[in-house]
XYZ file of C-alpha atoms in Angstrom:
382
model
C 0.040 -0.303 -0.003
C 1.124 3.606 -1.037
C -1.509 5.903 0.625
C -3.990 6.217 3.189
C -5.597 2.797 2.050
C -4.312 -0.592 0.305
C -5.595 -1.528 -2.877
C -6.796 -4.945 -0.943
C -9.185 -2.900 0.901
C -10.559 -0.913 -2.076
C -12.934 0.603 0.578
C -12.007 4.599 0.962
C -13.191 5.719 -1.950
C -16.731 5.843 -1.516
C -17.561 7.328 -4.881
C -21.444 6.220 -5.120
C -24.349 6.791 -7.511
C -26.777 6.495 -4.905
C -25.164 8.414 -2.056
C -22.546 7.091 -0.261
C -20.232 4.169 -0.081
C -17.215 2.489 2.252
C -13.737 3.211 1.519
C -10.581 2.647 -1.758
C -7.450 2.358 -1.271
C -4.396 2.646 -3.128
C -2.489 0.620 -5.364
C 0.261 -1.182 -3.853
C -1.353 -4.233 -1.759
C -3.274 -5.460 -4.537
C -1.622 -8.708 -4.501
C -2.930 -8.906 -0.849
C -5.344 -11.355 -2.039
C -7.959 -8.757 -2.690
C -11.223 -9.902 -3.657
C -13.239 -7.755 -6.118
C -16.089 -9.500 -8.047
C -18.569 -8.145 -10.714
C -21.950 -7.724 -8.575
C -23.226 -10.147 -10.628
C -20.767 -12.750 -10.166
C -20.315 -14.891 -7.559
C -17.267 -16.131 -5.446
C -17.041 -19.814 -3.893
C -14.372 -19.920 -1.519
C -11.721 -22.861 -1.811
C -10.315 -25.335 0.312
C -13.424 -27.601 1.181
C -13.773 -31.155 0.646
C -17.160 -31.511 0.733
C -18.005 -29.617 -2.786
C -21.868 -28.463 -3.835
C -23.033 -31.925 -4.755
C -22.058 -33.281 -0.804
C -25.385 -33.302 1.027
C -23.753 -31.706 4.014
C -23.187 -28.624 2.189
C -25.412 -25.722 2.636
C -25.019 -22.806 0.393
C -24.906 -19.324 1.835
C -25.443 -16.221 -0.476
C -23.476 -13.349 1.217
C -24.123 -9.904 -0.420
C -21.688 -7.176 0.212
C -19.896 -4.218 -1.524
C -17.321 -4.373 -3.832
C -14.532 -3.463 -1.533
C -15.175 -6.711 0.984
C -11.343 -8.479 1.222
C -10.439 -11.338 3.259
C -7.664 -13.854 3.682
C -8.599 -16.692 1.757
C -7.047 -19.631 3.760
C -9.464 -18.117 6.475
C -12.923 -18.725 4.425
C -11.699 -21.820 3.005
C -11.145 -22.995 6.571
C -14.284 -21.714 7.802
C -15.904 -23.496 4.913
C -14.153 -26.628 5.435
C -15.481 -26.755 9.723
C -18.839 -25.061 9.016
C -19.926 -27.535 5.691
C -20.934 -24.194 4.491
C -19.939 -23.047 0.916
C -20.210 -19.326 0.608
C -21.162 -17.645 -2.709
C -20.194 -14.051 -2.179
C -22.152 -11.866 -4.344
C -20.701 -7.710 -4.356
C -23.354 -5.485 -4.915
C -21.759 -1.828 -5.637
C -20.821 0.288 -2.723
C -22.401 0.831 0.611
C -24.743 3.333 -0.738
C -26.107 1.098 -3.862
C -25.996 -1.928 -1.797
C -28.141 -0.554 0.763
C -30.719 0.638 -1.988
C -30.947 -2.940 -3.813
C -31.612 -4.751 -0.244
C -34.291 -2.092 -0.015
C -35.736 -2.441 -3.295
C -35.190 -6.631 -2.971
C -36.591 -7.060 0.735
C -39.829 -9.254 -0.550
C -37.659 -11.196 -2.736
C -34.070 -10.766 -0.860
C -31.109 -11.417 -3.136
C -29.256 -12.978 -0.482
C -29.160 -14.889 3.018
C -26.812 -12.642 4.954
C -25.230 -8.754 4.347
C -22.017 -7.355 5.222
C -21.231 -3.757 4.470
C -24.351 -1.255 5.406
C -22.240 1.478 7.417
C -23.755 3.886 9.988
C -24.676 6.673 7.817
C -27.270 3.915 6.104
C -27.482 1.810 8.603
C -31.385 3.343 9.828
C -32.833 3.295 6.465
C -32.333 -0.347 6.379
C -33.651 -1.298 9.539
C -36.654 0.885 9.016
C -37.658 -0.417 5.774
C -37.528 -4.136 6.929
C -34.408 -5.465 5.834
C -33.353 -7.668 8.359
C -34.553 -10.168 11.259
C -32.801 -9.829 14.634
C -29.777 -11.842 15.527
C -27.382 -11.156 17.743
C -24.332 -13.339 17.599
C -22.525 -15.492 20.797
C -19.721 -13.396 19.369
C -20.686 -10.036 20.095
C -19.782 -9.684 23.564
C -16.508 -9.748 22.628
C -16.551 -6.509 21.209
C -19.098 -5.620 18.786
C -21.899 -4.573 21.466
C -19.717 -1.418 21.922
C -20.741 -0.372 18.231
C -24.601 -0.958 18.115
C -26.657 0.990 15.797
C -26.161 4.695 17.200
C -29.893 5.699 18.763
C -30.828 1.967 18.648
C -29.114 0.761 21.664
C -31.945 0.203 24.015
C -34.632 -0.111 21.164
C -36.149 -3.316 19.614
C -33.825 -2.877 16.608
C -30.568 -2.935 18.884
C -29.592 -6.678 17.597
C -30.560 -6.021 14.044
C -27.135 -5.852 12.641
C -23.963 -6.673 13.912
C -20.414 -4.707 13.538
C -17.868 -6.191 11.886
C -15.468 -3.215 11.843
C -14.839 0.473 12.483
C -13.351 3.233 10.256
C -12.418 6.901 11.440
C -12.697 9.855 8.958
C -9.810 12.189 10.373
C -7.711 15.252 9.088
C -4.597 13.583 7.887
C -1.283 16.238 7.625
C 1.559 15.910 6.356
C 4.317 16.518 9.021
C 7.244 16.593 6.967
C 5.855 19.715 4.713
C 4.813 21.716 8.183
C 8.502 21.046 9.362
C 10.265 22.233 6.099
C 11.415 25.879 6.450
C 11.040 26.175 2.496
C 7.483 26.268 3.349
C 7.248 29.036 5.663
C 6.565 29.295 9.579
C 3.478 27.718 9.944
C 2.856 25.116 12.588
C 0.639 21.915 11.600
C -3.137 22.479 12.570
C -4.511 20.775 15.699
C -8.326 20.713 14.615
C -11.404 22.375 12.545
C -10.578 25.909 13.449
C -7.583 25.810 12.248
C -8.497 25.581 8.929
C -10.039 28.782 8.149
C -7.284 30.664 9.734
C -5.716 32.823 6.793
C -2.157 31.019 7.579
C -3.534 27.752 6.412
C -5.172 29.417 2.940
C -5.168 26.916 -0.167
C -3.641 24.142 2.103
C -6.574 21.934 2.522
C -8.261 19.580 -0.159
C -11.601 17.601 0.849
C -13.800 15.089 -1.146
C -16.944 15.824 -2.324
C -19.807 14.687 0.453
C -22.074 13.957 -2.416
C -19.957 11.598 -4.054
C -17.584 10.583 -1.583
C -18.386 8.679 1.709
C -15.169 10.124 3.657
C -16.658 13.620 1.988
C -19.793 12.972 3.861
C -18.600 11.686 7.297
C -16.228 14.840 7.381
C -19.368 16.896 7.105
C -20.994 14.875 9.206
C -18.198 15.259 11.704
C -17.956 19.272 11.258
C -22.049 19.070 11.824
C -21.746 17.117 15.022
C -19.034 19.425 16.534
C -20.390 23.196 15.162
C -23.802 22.031 15.585
C -26.867 22.454 12.848
C -26.740 26.227 13.569
C -23.064 26.590 12.759
C -21.677 24.240 10.344
C -22.784 26.112 7.155
C -21.091 28.997 8.539
C -18.129 26.869 9.004
C -18.162 25.616 5.473
C -18.192 28.953 4.068
C -15.278 30.089 5.625
C -13.510 27.296 4.600
C -14.518 28.120 1.077
C -13.302 31.618 1.623
C -10.183 30.227 2.547
C -9.129 28.346 -0.410
C -10.466 24.605 0.187
C -10.046 22.164 -2.459
C -12.847 20.067 -3.230
C -12.328 16.847 -5.396
C -14.683 14.160 -6.507
C -13.491 11.345 -4.222
C -10.774 10.326 -1.974
C -8.446 8.484 -4.334
C -7.739 12.013 -6.077
C -7.549 13.682 -2.535
C -5.298 11.847 -1.011
C -3.442 10.035 -4.032
C -2.860 13.321 -6.005
C -3.510 16.758 -4.255
C -2.331 15.288 -0.538
C 1.702 16.065 -0.333
C 2.209 13.345 2.639
C 1.029 10.547 -0.197
C 3.163 8.988 -2.982
C 1.699 11.195 -5.505
C 3.201 14.096 -3.467
C 0.650 17.118 -4.249
C 1.049 20.319 -3.110
C -1.950 20.129 -0.169
C -0.790 19.430 3.286
C -3.996 18.598 4.811
C -6.315 16.034 3.563
C -9.323 14.220 4.665
C -8.799 10.598 4.879
C -8.571 8.075 8.049
C -7.424 7.241 11.265
C -5.309 4.771 9.827
C -3.848 6.194 7.328
C -0.317 7.162 8.922
C 0.164 3.575 9.104
C 0.801 3.402 5.510
C 3.335 6.446 5.490
C 6.098 4.785 7.674
C 9.329 6.454 6.608
C 12.930 4.459 6.239
C 13.370 5.535 9.445
C 10.345 3.709 10.858
C 8.640 7.028 11.527
C 5.322 7.771 10.326
C 5.262 10.971 8.035
C 1.895 11.740 8.157
C -0.200 12.183 11.294
C -4.001 12.039 11.856
C -5.866 14.734 14.199
C -7.685 12.487 16.280
C -9.920 15.155 17.392
C -11.572 15.876 13.961
C -12.457 11.931 13.629
C -15.803 10.698 12.846
C -16.803 6.960 13.305
C -18.289 4.463 10.592
C -19.206 1.356 11.553
C -19.778 -1.290 8.829
C -22.028 -3.970 9.676
C -23.373 -7.556 9.100
C -27.402 -8.529 9.352
C -29.442 -12.090 8.493
C -31.855 -10.869 5.576
C -35.454 -10.697 6.443
C -36.899 -13.886 4.239
C -33.538 -16.164 3.605
C -33.237 -18.938 2.291
C -30.642 -20.468 4.363
C -31.451 -18.142 8.040
C -29.218 -20.696 10.009
C -26.392 -20.576 7.456
C -26.786 -16.892 7.744
C -26.236 -16.695 11.511
C -23.440 -18.853 11.161
C -21.554 -16.461 8.638
C -22.016 -13.430 11.203
C -20.743 -15.518 14.085
C -17.518 -16.049 11.699
C -16.974 -12.276 10.481
C -16.953 -11.903 14.503
C -14.959 -14.983 15.056
C -11.049 -14.337 16.152
C -9.887 -15.638 12.585
C -11.807 -13.144 10.654
C -11.377 -10.536 12.536
C -7.590 -10.800 13.154
C -7.461 -10.583 9.314
C -9.484 -7.032 8.534
C -6.496 -4.310 9.118
C -4.435 -5.710 6.842
C -7.088 -6.729 4.420
C -9.645 -4.082 4.732
C -7.594 -1.494 6.894
C -9.863 -1.229 9.280
C -10.383 -1.614 12.360
C -11.757 -4.983 14.287
C -14.510 -5.186 16.533
C -13.006 -7.430 19.031
C -11.117 -6.294 21.815
C -8.532 -9.307 22.028
C -7.627 -8.826 18.462
C -4.106 -7.416 18.639
C -3.724 -4.502 15.737
C -0.696 -4.974 13.433
C 2.564 -3.792 15.159
C 2.806 -0.255 12.756
C -0.703 0.431 13.793
C 0.086 0.869 17.555
C 1.968 3.543 17.152
C 0.876 5.385 13.528
C -2.587 4.677 13.886
C -3.844 3.845 16.960
C -8.120 3.669 17.336
C -9.373 6.799 18.115
C -10.652 6.780 21.565
C -13.410 9.617 21.130
C -14.613 9.749 17.688
C -17.886 11.647 16.538
C -21.238 9.909 15.391
C -24.417 11.396 14.915
C -27.736 8.876 15.237
C -28.473 7.047 12.228
C -31.723 8.065 11.977
C -30.929 11.891 12.560
C -28.586 11.199 9.369
C -31.137 9.300 7.591
C -33.467 12.197 7.671
C -31.471 15.069 7.056
C -28.474 13.491 5.038
C -30.073 14.628 1.226
C -30.451 18.066 2.782
C -27.248 18.899 4.240
C -25.757 17.398 1.181
C -27.639 19.894 -1.208
C -26.907 22.736 1.570
C -22.944 21.883 1.485
C -23.325 22.002 -2.099
C -24.668 25.304 -2.578
C -22.261 26.836 0.190
C -19.263 25.521 -1.276
C -19.759 24.976 -4.908
C -22.327 27.613 -5.546
């Protein structure tokens, strides 16, 4: 990986048609067994001796987004031990995936889904897409990330958290340390970005076409409130903020701290991104401003009307199990929800999980997302 995310994750560029997406990555770690299958295709994990004709084999359809990536050997071991043949079908980004699930709720396209995130969770729940299931594995950490606003309701166990990703401002530490760039210290939070000292230094993805861009907008709404966020963005506009269509362009082309060596040293990316920017001295060249983070959680759920509901529940147990959780950082560049999983060594210092990321209730986001984005576009893009 050479930027904020590995290509094996392909999650963080959330360019999307219907609303929002998950994440994308950069290009070097494609060899890390990334799985990117066309939506209409299926990928059946290998390694099982049973085969599709074995009467003890159960075929379970897992519907997910295009950025789902995993260690094939871990999936093969699960198939072998469970007697489940996983048919993995990828269906666009997280926004498209949610729309597809809603439109097909009366004739579900699979048995279990992974990839509906905290921005879209409320919509899918309210449309009756899922049936409740609480995995026995949830107590190991997933319970900490129940859908915001649903913790104490009948919907508390409709979705199970599988991974966490935090969208934050990232700063090119080396750029600010270079005397050639003037005597200006690196920013520490939201307010600095509207200071004239940081004019023309920030690049952000468009929240209408990028999930990280949307998450950053939500972070400013949470921070400044519904009465103050619009004024903040007007000040950012006046201070020369650059807007790109997606995360990939912002991070890999415009951000000075990435392999693209662009002109701007402040970018919207992820708390995990500095782990990808370790220099030859073993130190990260960039840092995430953890006080600016907005938490995104990806969920799995059993689809209502599933042909294989028992198998769907077993798949969720697997997604929350230690073998699967232990590889999500490497393959999808997100944080596992299990508390007993150790992050890669480079993450411990360069990309620790933020302790207190901002969130908004899922139903509040669902009710206001379209209006907020439209208002943002009017303010920033005119």
